Amino acid sequence: MRLCFSALISMVVITHGQSLGTSARTFEIDYDHNCYRKDGQPFRYISGSIHYARIPRFYWKDRLLKMKMAGLDAIYTYVPWNFHEPKPGIYEFSGDHDIVSFLQLANEIGLLVILRAGPYICGEWDMGGLPAWLLAKESIVLRSSDTDYLHAVDNWMGVLLPKIQLLLYQNGGPVIAVQVENEYGSYFACDYNYLRHLLKLFRHHLGDEVVLFTTDGSGLPYVKCGTIQGLYTTVDFGPGTNVTDAFFVQRHSEPKGPLINSEFYTGWLDHWGERHSVVATERVVSTLNEILAHGANVNMYMFIGGTNFGYWNGANTPYEPQPTSYDYDAPLSEAGDLTEKYFAIREVIKKYKKIPEGPVPPTTPKYAYGEISMEKAKTVIEALDVLARYGAIKSVYPLTFDQMKQYFGFVLYRTTIPKNYTEPAPLSSLYDGIRDRAYVTVNGVLQGILERNKMHTINITGTEGAHLDLLVESMGRVNFGRFNNDFKGLLTNLTLNGDILANWTMYPLDIDSAIIGELLSKASALKTDNIPSPAFYKGSLAIPEGIPDLPQDTFIKFTGWTKGQIWINGFNLGRYWPARGPQVTLYVPVHILTTSQVNNITVLELEHSPCETGKCVVEFVDKPILNENPGYVKEELSFNKGSVL
Ligand SMILES: *[C@@H]1O[C@H](CO)[C@@H](O)[C@H](O)[C@H]1NC(C)=O
Ligand SMILES: *[C@@H]1O[C@H](CO)[C@@H](O)[C@H](O)[C@H]1NC(C)=O
Ligand SMILES: *[C@@H]1O[C@H](CO)[C@@H](O)[C@H](O)[C@H]1NC(C)=O
Ligand SMILES: *[C@@H]1O[C@H](CO)[C@@H](O)[C@H](O)[C@H]1NC(C)=O
Ligand SMILES: *[C@@H]1O[C@H](CO)[C@@H](O)[C@H](O)[C@H]1NC(C)=O
Ligand SMILES: *[C@@H]1O[C@H](CO)[C@@H](O)[C@H](O)[C@H]1NC(C)=O
């Protein structure tokens, strides 16, 4: 393992004789010396993960500079396919989606890139990066040699990889290695033909020179199904792991070549309703030090986690969605702040290499704009005409989101109550077919909530002919394991008092367009009442005058609010759910705020807002709160009280 470093010394001598004429940029594996070679020189990287899709473009440079100043040689980044191909053959590569500019920026800053190109990425990202439109074929076997799946993969890689080819190291770009698939050995399919297909496809577009590799858990069973000849095997493991044992697993598959930990965990992910994950700095730096002492290459996952803006979070099974913040307890916080973990890691890196001189870019200032009054604008049902701009779909039995080509967000399912139920009658999804949460109203009044794996039955009352509406929310598609063919909506029939409900009208909602188009503001607000029902609330934030350097980043806090989604000036900041926790504030990056006019805040509250009983405000604070204790029990109690209405 130390051969690479003894080679380093002898290389110094050799290169004296060779320094003329060897200007070609090369990057390759040196199997004889168990290391990489960059431009002919022994090389190992110390890298950190940053996901461009989780950081606003406005902040890419700031975050990359901080990574450079920590002493990193390289970054790892994922390419989420569904972020770039929202519909088959429709591509998004501009603005925050401009991966080419992101990679060029890394190059300008002097960071190499290890690109995790997919097609599957996991990453706590909706469906592990796979587009939900693949589910149009209901029997599709994702991540296998299913012909329809491969056809879609071929089309996508035919668009993505030619862009990457131009950015390969030997072509003057930063990309030194490209990962194929991700932790495939953890997936049930174990389909070597699929991996062989990907290998051929990547070679076809990227040529024979670039290092192609895989990443798997550091256990022999993972490496068995995750790797094939021709893709270099790397492993992942976190603090506290026996480093020798973990690399022994890589050596089982790669007897020679560089040791590589592609995901060394600096922190860990969160789920709604669970405690915020924290990993102690001492544990991180101690194992990092061991890995580096082994002469191994390492990528810290995450170096900065960022944010699941909009609807981009994924979920684990049994169904547990991840929150909006992907802070990860990483060395740079969600908002890019320098932490004590950052400086401790930098000290470790310093022991092994020279790190750049000069000041580290400072933490960006945050501002507490204070409380902002909110006002109820319209309920979802009142706004149906502007939200369901593509009209309604009728079907005797409920259709899934996927059958309606609605891939994110919300669909309103409507039927009528067939006869009078003056006594509470059970409304049931017997086969747990709610994906993922349904807010049930009768003639606009909230009756209760059905939730995947948690609540199959609620009691309702209502009279014959009354509207029975279920506003169904996708809370993020499963990103890991065999169940990531995660259909959304109502997957099974609903029964009322044992009878199957039929004759549904379904309204796929395009809430984001309605908010960007300010359609909600057109219709005047009805008389505000206190009847709980999913509803929009509006407020405006004027940036104070006379205070230097405003606007600044901030965090929005939802005291007394329950669960919903928030937009500022049409930018979808993500989901809030303080009633369940652990996250209770959302990060608001400065670039979405303006000083030239008031900033429009739109909140979609799905359950109960404080406006029903108390102070109707949201509050902008200067510190995040990501770790309030899970409020699951508390929430259930308060909901029971509310539902007696
Ligand atoms: C790691 O495991 C090996 C045996 O596989 C053992 O010899 C070694 O002591 C362990 N190292 C630590 C730090 O526990
Ligand atoms: C159902 O209830 C409504 C309103 O209370 C009443 O007018 C109607 O007659 C009832 N229908 C039946 C069949 O009992
Ligand atoms: C529905 O009401 C019945 C009868 O009042 C009661 O036994 C049952 O527990 C209730 N079910 C739920 C889910 O609240
Ligand atoms: C709903 O019930 C009908 C009638 O029993 C049945 O034909 C249909 O397959 C059911 N749909 C689902 C999704 O279970
Ligand atoms: C559904 O609608 C059709 C046509 O209006 C009607 O014949 C049928 O009885 C309805 N089914 C149910 C279960 O209400
Ligand atoms: C906020 O909404 C108002 C009224 O609809 C509109 O005139 C204004 O341009 C919006 N502000 C921003 C920053 O979009």
PDB file of N, CA and C in Angstrom, residues 211-261:
ATOM      1  N   VAL A 211     -10.935   6.676 -16.735  1.00  0.00           N
ATOM      2  CA  VAL A 211     -11.169   5.667 -15.696  1.00  0.00           C
ATOM      3  C   VAL A 211     -12.671   5.570 -15.435  1.00  0.00           C
ATOM      4  N   LEU A 212     -13.225   4.382 -15.621  1.00  0.00           N
ATOM      5  CA  LEU A 212     -14.622   4.119 -15.259  1.00  0.00           C
ATOM      6  C   LEU A 212     -14.613   3.251 -14.009  1.00  0.00           C
ATOM      7  N   PHE A 213     -15.491   3.558 -13.074  1.00  0.00           N
ATOM      8  CA  PHE A 213     -15.454   2.812 -11.815  1.00  0.00           C
ATOM      9  C   PHE A 213     -16.841   2.609 -11.231  1.00  0.00           C
ATOM     10  N   THR A 214     -16.897   1.760 -10.210  1.00  0.00           N
ATOM     11  CA  THR A 214     -18.131   1.533  -9.461  1.00  0.00           C
ATOM     12  C   THR A 214     -17.863   1.819  -7.985  1.00  0.00           C
ATOM     13  N   THR A 215     -18.946   2.024  -7.226  1.00  0.00           N
ATOM     14  CA  THR A 215     -18.842   2.195  -5.776  1.00  0.00           C
ATOM     15  C   THR A 215     -19.825   1.249  -5.107  1.00  0.00           C
ATOM     16  N   ASP A 216     -19.356   0.538  -4.086  1.00  0.00           N
ATOM     17  CA  ASP A 216     -20.231  -0.366  -3.333  1.00  0.00           C
ATOM     18  C   ASP A 216     -19.872  -0.343  -1.862  1.00  0.00           C
ATOM     19  N   GLY A 217     -20.804  -0.832  -1.065  1.00  0.00           N
ATOM     20  CA  GLY A 217     -20.552  -0.982   0.364  1.00  0.00           C
ATOM     21  C   GLY A 217     -19.344  -1.882   0.586  1.00  0.00           C
ATOM     22  N   SER A 218     -18.643  -1.677   1.718  1.00  0.00           N
ATOM     23  CA  SER A 218     -17.413  -2.432   1.934  1.00  0.00           C
ATOM     24  C   SER A 218     -17.713  -3.767   2.614  1.00  0.00           C
ATOM     25  N   GLY A 219     -18.500  -4.590   1.902  1.00  0.00           N
ATOM     26  CA  GLY A 219     -18.756  -5.962   2.329  1.00  0.00           C
ATOM     27  C   GLY A 219     -18.697  -6.841   1.093  1.00  0.00           C
ATOM     28  N   LEU A 220     -18.202  -8.046   1.230  1.00  0.00           N
ATOM     29  CA  LEU A 220     -18.008  -8.898   0.040  1.00  0.00           C
ATOM     30  C   LEU A 220     -19.289  -9.112  -0.772  1.00  0.00           C
ATOM     31  N   PRO A 221     -20.460  -9.309  -0.149  1.00  0.00           N
ATOM     32  CA  PRO A 221     -21.668  -9.524  -0.964  1.00  0.00           C
ATOM     33  C   PRO A 221     -21.991  -8.330  -1.872  1.00  0.00           C
ATOM     34  N   TYR A 222     -21.694  -7.113  -1.404  1.00  0.00           N
ATOM     35  CA  TYR A 222     -21.989  -5.924  -2.215  1.00  0.00           C
ATOM     36  C   TYR A 222     -21.091  -5.875  -3.442  1.00  0.00           C
ATOM     37  N   VAL A 223     -19.823  -6.147  -3.201  1.00  0.00           N
ATOM     38  CA  VAL A 223     -18.869  -6.054  -4.294  1.00  0.00           C
ATOM     39  C   VAL A 223     -19.169  -7.137  -5.339  1.00  0.00           C
ATOM     40  N   LYS A 224     -19.706  -8.249  -4.866  1.00  0.00           N
ATOM     41  CA  LYS A 224     -19.989  -9.375  -5.775  1.00  0.00           C
ATOM     42  C   LYS A 224     -20.954  -8.958  -6.887  1.00  0.00           C
ATOM     43  N   CYS A 225     -22.065  -8.326  -6.533  1.00  0.00           N
ATOM     44  CA  CYS A 225     -23.057  -7.981  -7.555  1.00  0.00           C
ATOM     45  C   CYS A 225     -22.859  -6.572  -8.107  1.00  0.00           C
ATOM     46  N   GLY A 226     -21.949  -5.803  -7.541  1.00  0.00           N
ATOM     47  CA  GLY A 226     -21.818  -4.406  -7.935  1.00  0.00           C
ATOM     48  C   GLY A 226     -20.759  -4.141  -8.987  1.00  0.00           C
ATOM     49  N   THR A 227     -19.938  -5.131  -9.275  1.00  0.00           N
ATOM     50  CA  THR A 227     -18.787  -4.844 -10.129  1.00  0.00           C
ATOM     51  C   THR A 227     -18.661  -5.854 -11.268  1.00  0.00           C
ATOM     52  N   ILE A 228     -18.007  -5.433 -12.338  1.00  0.00           N
ATOM     53  CA  ILE A 228     -17.617  -6.361 -13.411  1.00  0.00           C
ATOM     54  C   ILE A 228     -16.231  -5.960 -13.902  1.00  0.00           C
ATOM     55  N   GLN A 229     -15.608  -6.882 -14.603  1.00  0.00           N
ATOM     56  CA  GLN A 229     -14.317  -6.635 -15.237  1.00  0.00           C
ATOM     57  C   GLN A 229     -14.440  -5.410 -16.145  1.00  0.00           C
ATOM     58  N   GLY A 230     -13.518  -4.471 -15.990  1.00  0.00           N
ATOM     59  CA  GLY A 230     -13.559  -3.289 -16.862  1.00  0.00           C
ATOM     60  C   GLY A 230     -14.045  -2.037 -16.154  1.00  0.00           C
ATOM     61  N   LEU A 231     -14.690  -2.236 -15.000  1.00  0.00           N
ATOM     62  CA  LEU A 231     -15.073  -1.095 -14.157  1.00  0.00           C
ATOM     63  C   LEU A 231     -14.272  -1.234 -12.875  1.00  0.00           C
ATOM     64  N   TYR A 232     -13.486  -0.217 -12.541  1.00  0.00           N
ATOM     65  CA  TYR A 232     -12.626  -0.300 -11.365  1.00  0.00           C
ATOM     66  C   TYR A 232     -13.475  -0.242 -10.096  1.00  0.00           C
ATOM     67  N   THR A 233     -13.253  -1.180  -9.182  1.00  0.00           N
ATOM     68  CA  THR A 233     -14.046  -1.280  -7.950  1.00  0.00           C
ATOM     69  C   THR A 233     -13.557  -0.300  -6.887  1.00  0.00           C
ATOM     70  N   THR A 234     -14.475   0.509  -6.348  1.00  0.00           N
ATOM     71  CA  THR A 234     -14.159   1.292  -5.151  1.00  0.00           C
ATOM     72  C   THR A 234     -15.209   0.969  -4.086  1.00  0.00           C
ATOM     73  N   VAL A 235     -14.916   1.317  -2.846  1.00  0.00           N
ATOM     74  CA  VAL A 235     -15.840   0.994  -1.753  1.00  0.00           C
ATOM     75  C   VAL A 235     -16.234   2.266  -1.009  1.00  0.00           C
ATOM     76  N   ASP A 236     -17.228   2.144  -0.119  1.00  0.00           N
ATOM     77  CA  ASP A 236     -17.572   3.265   0.753  1.00  0.00           C
ATOM     78  C   ASP A 236     -17.736   2.783   2.189  1.00  0.00           C
ATOM     79  N   PHE A 237     -17.330   3.630   3.108  1.00  0.00           N
ATOM     80  CA  PHE A 237     -17.489   3.338   4.538  1.00  0.00           C
ATOM     81  C   PHE A 237     -17.262   4.604   5.358  1.00  0.00           C
ATOM     82  N   GLY A 238     -17.767   4.579   6.588  1.00  0.00           N
ATOM     83  CA  GLY A 238     -17.766   5.787   7.415  1.00  0.00           C
ATOM     84  C   GLY A 238     -16.824   5.724   8.598  1.00  0.00           C
ATOM     85  N   PRO A 239     -16.888   6.755   9.433  1.00  0.00           N
ATOM     86  CA  PRO A 239     -16.029   6.833  10.615  1.00  0.00           C
ATOM     87  C   PRO A 239     -16.226   5.626  11.528  1.00  0.00           C
ATOM     88  N   GLY A 240     -15.157   5.201  12.148  1.00  0.00           N
ATOM     89  CA  GLY A 240     -15.240   4.099  13.089  1.00  0.00           C
ATOM     90  C   GLY A 240     -15.078   2.731  12.446  1.00  0.00           C
ATOM     91  N   THR A 241     -15.100   2.684  11.110  1.00  0.00           N
ATOM     92  CA  THR A 241     -14.904   1.408  10.409  1.00  0.00           C
ATOM     93  C   THR A 241     -13.438   0.991  10.537  1.00  0.00           C
ATOM     94  N   ASN A 242     -13.206  -0.304  10.579  1.00  0.00           N
ATOM     95  CA  ASN A 242     -11.835  -0.812  10.523  1.00  0.00           C
ATOM     96  C   ASN A 242     -11.342  -0.649   9.074  1.00  0.00           C
ATOM     97  N   VAL A 243     -10.461   0.310   8.891  1.00  0.00           N
ATOM     98  CA  VAL A 243     -10.029   0.724   7.550  1.00  0.00           C
ATOM     99  C   VAL A 243      -9.345  -0.436   6.809  1.00  0.00           C
ATOM    100  N   THR A 244      -8.535  -1.187   7.527  1.00  0.00           N
ATOM    101  CA  THR A 244      -7.837  -2.323   6.911  1.00  0.00           C
ATOM    102  C   THR A 244      -8.851  -3.339   6.384  1.00  0.00           C
ATOM    103  N   ASP A 245      -9.839  -3.666   7.203  1.00  0.00           N
ATOM    104  CA  ASP A 245     -10.869  -4.622   6.785  1.00  0.00           C
ATOM    105  C   ASP A 245     -11.642  -4.107   5.578  1.00  0.00           C
ATOM    106  N   ALA A 246     -11.984  -2.826   5.612  1.00  0.00           N
ATOM    107  CA  ALA A 246     -12.797  -2.261   4.537  1.00  0.00           C
ATOM    108  C   ALA A 246     -12.038  -2.308   3.215  1.00  0.00           C
ATOM    109  N   PHE A 247     -10.777  -1.937   3.239  1.00  0.00           N
ATOM    110  CA  PHE A 247     -10.005  -1.962   1.989  1.00  0.00           C
ATOM    111  C   PHE A 247      -9.677  -3.394   1.562  1.00  0.00           C
ATOM    112  N   PHE A 248      -9.691  -4.314   2.510  1.00  0.00           N
ATOM    113  CA  PHE A 248      -9.509  -5.720   2.164  1.00  0.00           C
ATOM    114  C   PHE A 248     -10.624  -6.153   1.199  1.00  0.00           C
ATOM    115  N   VAL A 249     -11.821  -5.608   1.407  1.00  0.00           N
ATOM    116  CA  VAL A 249     -12.945  -5.925   0.510  1.00  0.00           C
ATOM    117  C   VAL A 249     -12.657  -5.396  -0.898  1.00  0.00           C
ATOM    118  N   GLN A 250     -12.122  -4.190  -0.976  1.00  0.00           N
ATOM    119  CA  GLN A 250     -11.770  -3.672  -2.306  1.00  0.00           C
ATOM    120  C   GLN A 250     -10.683  -4.541  -2.944  1.00  0.00           C
ATOM    121  N   ARG A 251      -9.727  -4.961  -2.149  1.00  0.00           N
ATOM    122  CA  ARG A 251      -8.616  -5.783  -2.652  1.00  0.00           C
ATOM    123  C   ARG A 251      -9.092  -7.152  -3.148  1.00  0.00           C
ATOM    124  N   HIS A 252     -10.193  -7.617  -2.592  1.00  0.00           N
ATOM    125  CA  HIS A 252     -10.769  -8.876  -3.054  1.00  0.00           C
ATOM    126  C   HIS A 252     -11.126  -8.763  -4.529  1.00  0.00           C
ATOM    127  N   SER A 253     -11.609  -7.584  -4.913  1.00  0.00           N
ATOM    128  CA  SER A 253     -12.033  -7.361  -6.287  1.00  0.00           C
ATOM    129  C   SER A 253     -10.908  -6.754  -7.138  1.00  0.00           C
ATOM    130  N   GLU A 254     -10.089  -5.911  -6.521  1.00  0.00           N
ATOM    131  CA  GLU A 254      -8.980  -5.242  -7.217  1.00  0.00           C
ATOM    132  C   GLU A 254      -7.694  -5.533  -6.451  1.00  0.00           C
ATOM    133  N   PRO A 255      -7.030  -6.639  -6.764  1.00  0.00           N
ATOM    134  CA  PRO A 255      -5.806  -6.987  -6.023  1.00  0.00           C
ATOM    135  C   PRO A 255      -4.746  -5.897  -6.107  1.00  0.00           C
ATOM    136  N   LYS A 256      -4.788  -5.123  -7.190  1.00  0.00           N
ATOM    137  CA  LYS A 256      -3.818  -4.035  -7.352  1.00  0.00           C
ATOM    138  C   LYS A 256      -4.538  -2.766  -7.774  1.00  0.00           C
ATOM    139  N   GLY A 257      -3.807  -1.656  -7.655  1.00  0.00           N
ATOM    140  CA  GLY A 257      -4.392  -0.370  -8.037  1.00  0.00           C
ATOM    141  C   GLY A 257      -4.645   0.478  -6.802  1.00  0.00           C
ATOM    142  N   PRO A 258      -5.083   1.729  -6.992  1.00  0.00           N
ATOM    143  CA  PRO A 258      -5.279   2.642  -5.862  1.00  0.00           C
ATOM    144  C   PRO A 258      -6.407   2.182  -4.942  1.00  0.00           C
ATOM    145  N   LEU A 259      -6.228   2.390  -3.638  1.00  0.00           N
ATOM    146  CA  LEU A 259      -7.319   2.182  -2.680  1.00  0.00           C
ATOM    147  C   LEU A 259      -8.205   3.424  -2.711  1.00  0.00           C
ATOM    148  N   ILE A 260      -9.511   3.185  -2.741  1.00  0.00           N
ATOM    149  CA  ILE A 260     -10.426   4.329  -2.857  1.00  0.00           C
ATOM    150  C   ILE A 260     -11.667   4.130  -1.990  1.00  0.00           C
ATOM    151  N   ASN A 261     -11.897   5.083  -1.086  1.00  0.00           N
ATOM    152  CA  ASN A 261     -13.185   5.158  -0.396  1.00  0.00           C
ATOM    153  C   ASN A 261     -13.978   6.281  -1.061  1.00  0.00           C
TER     154      ASN A 261
END
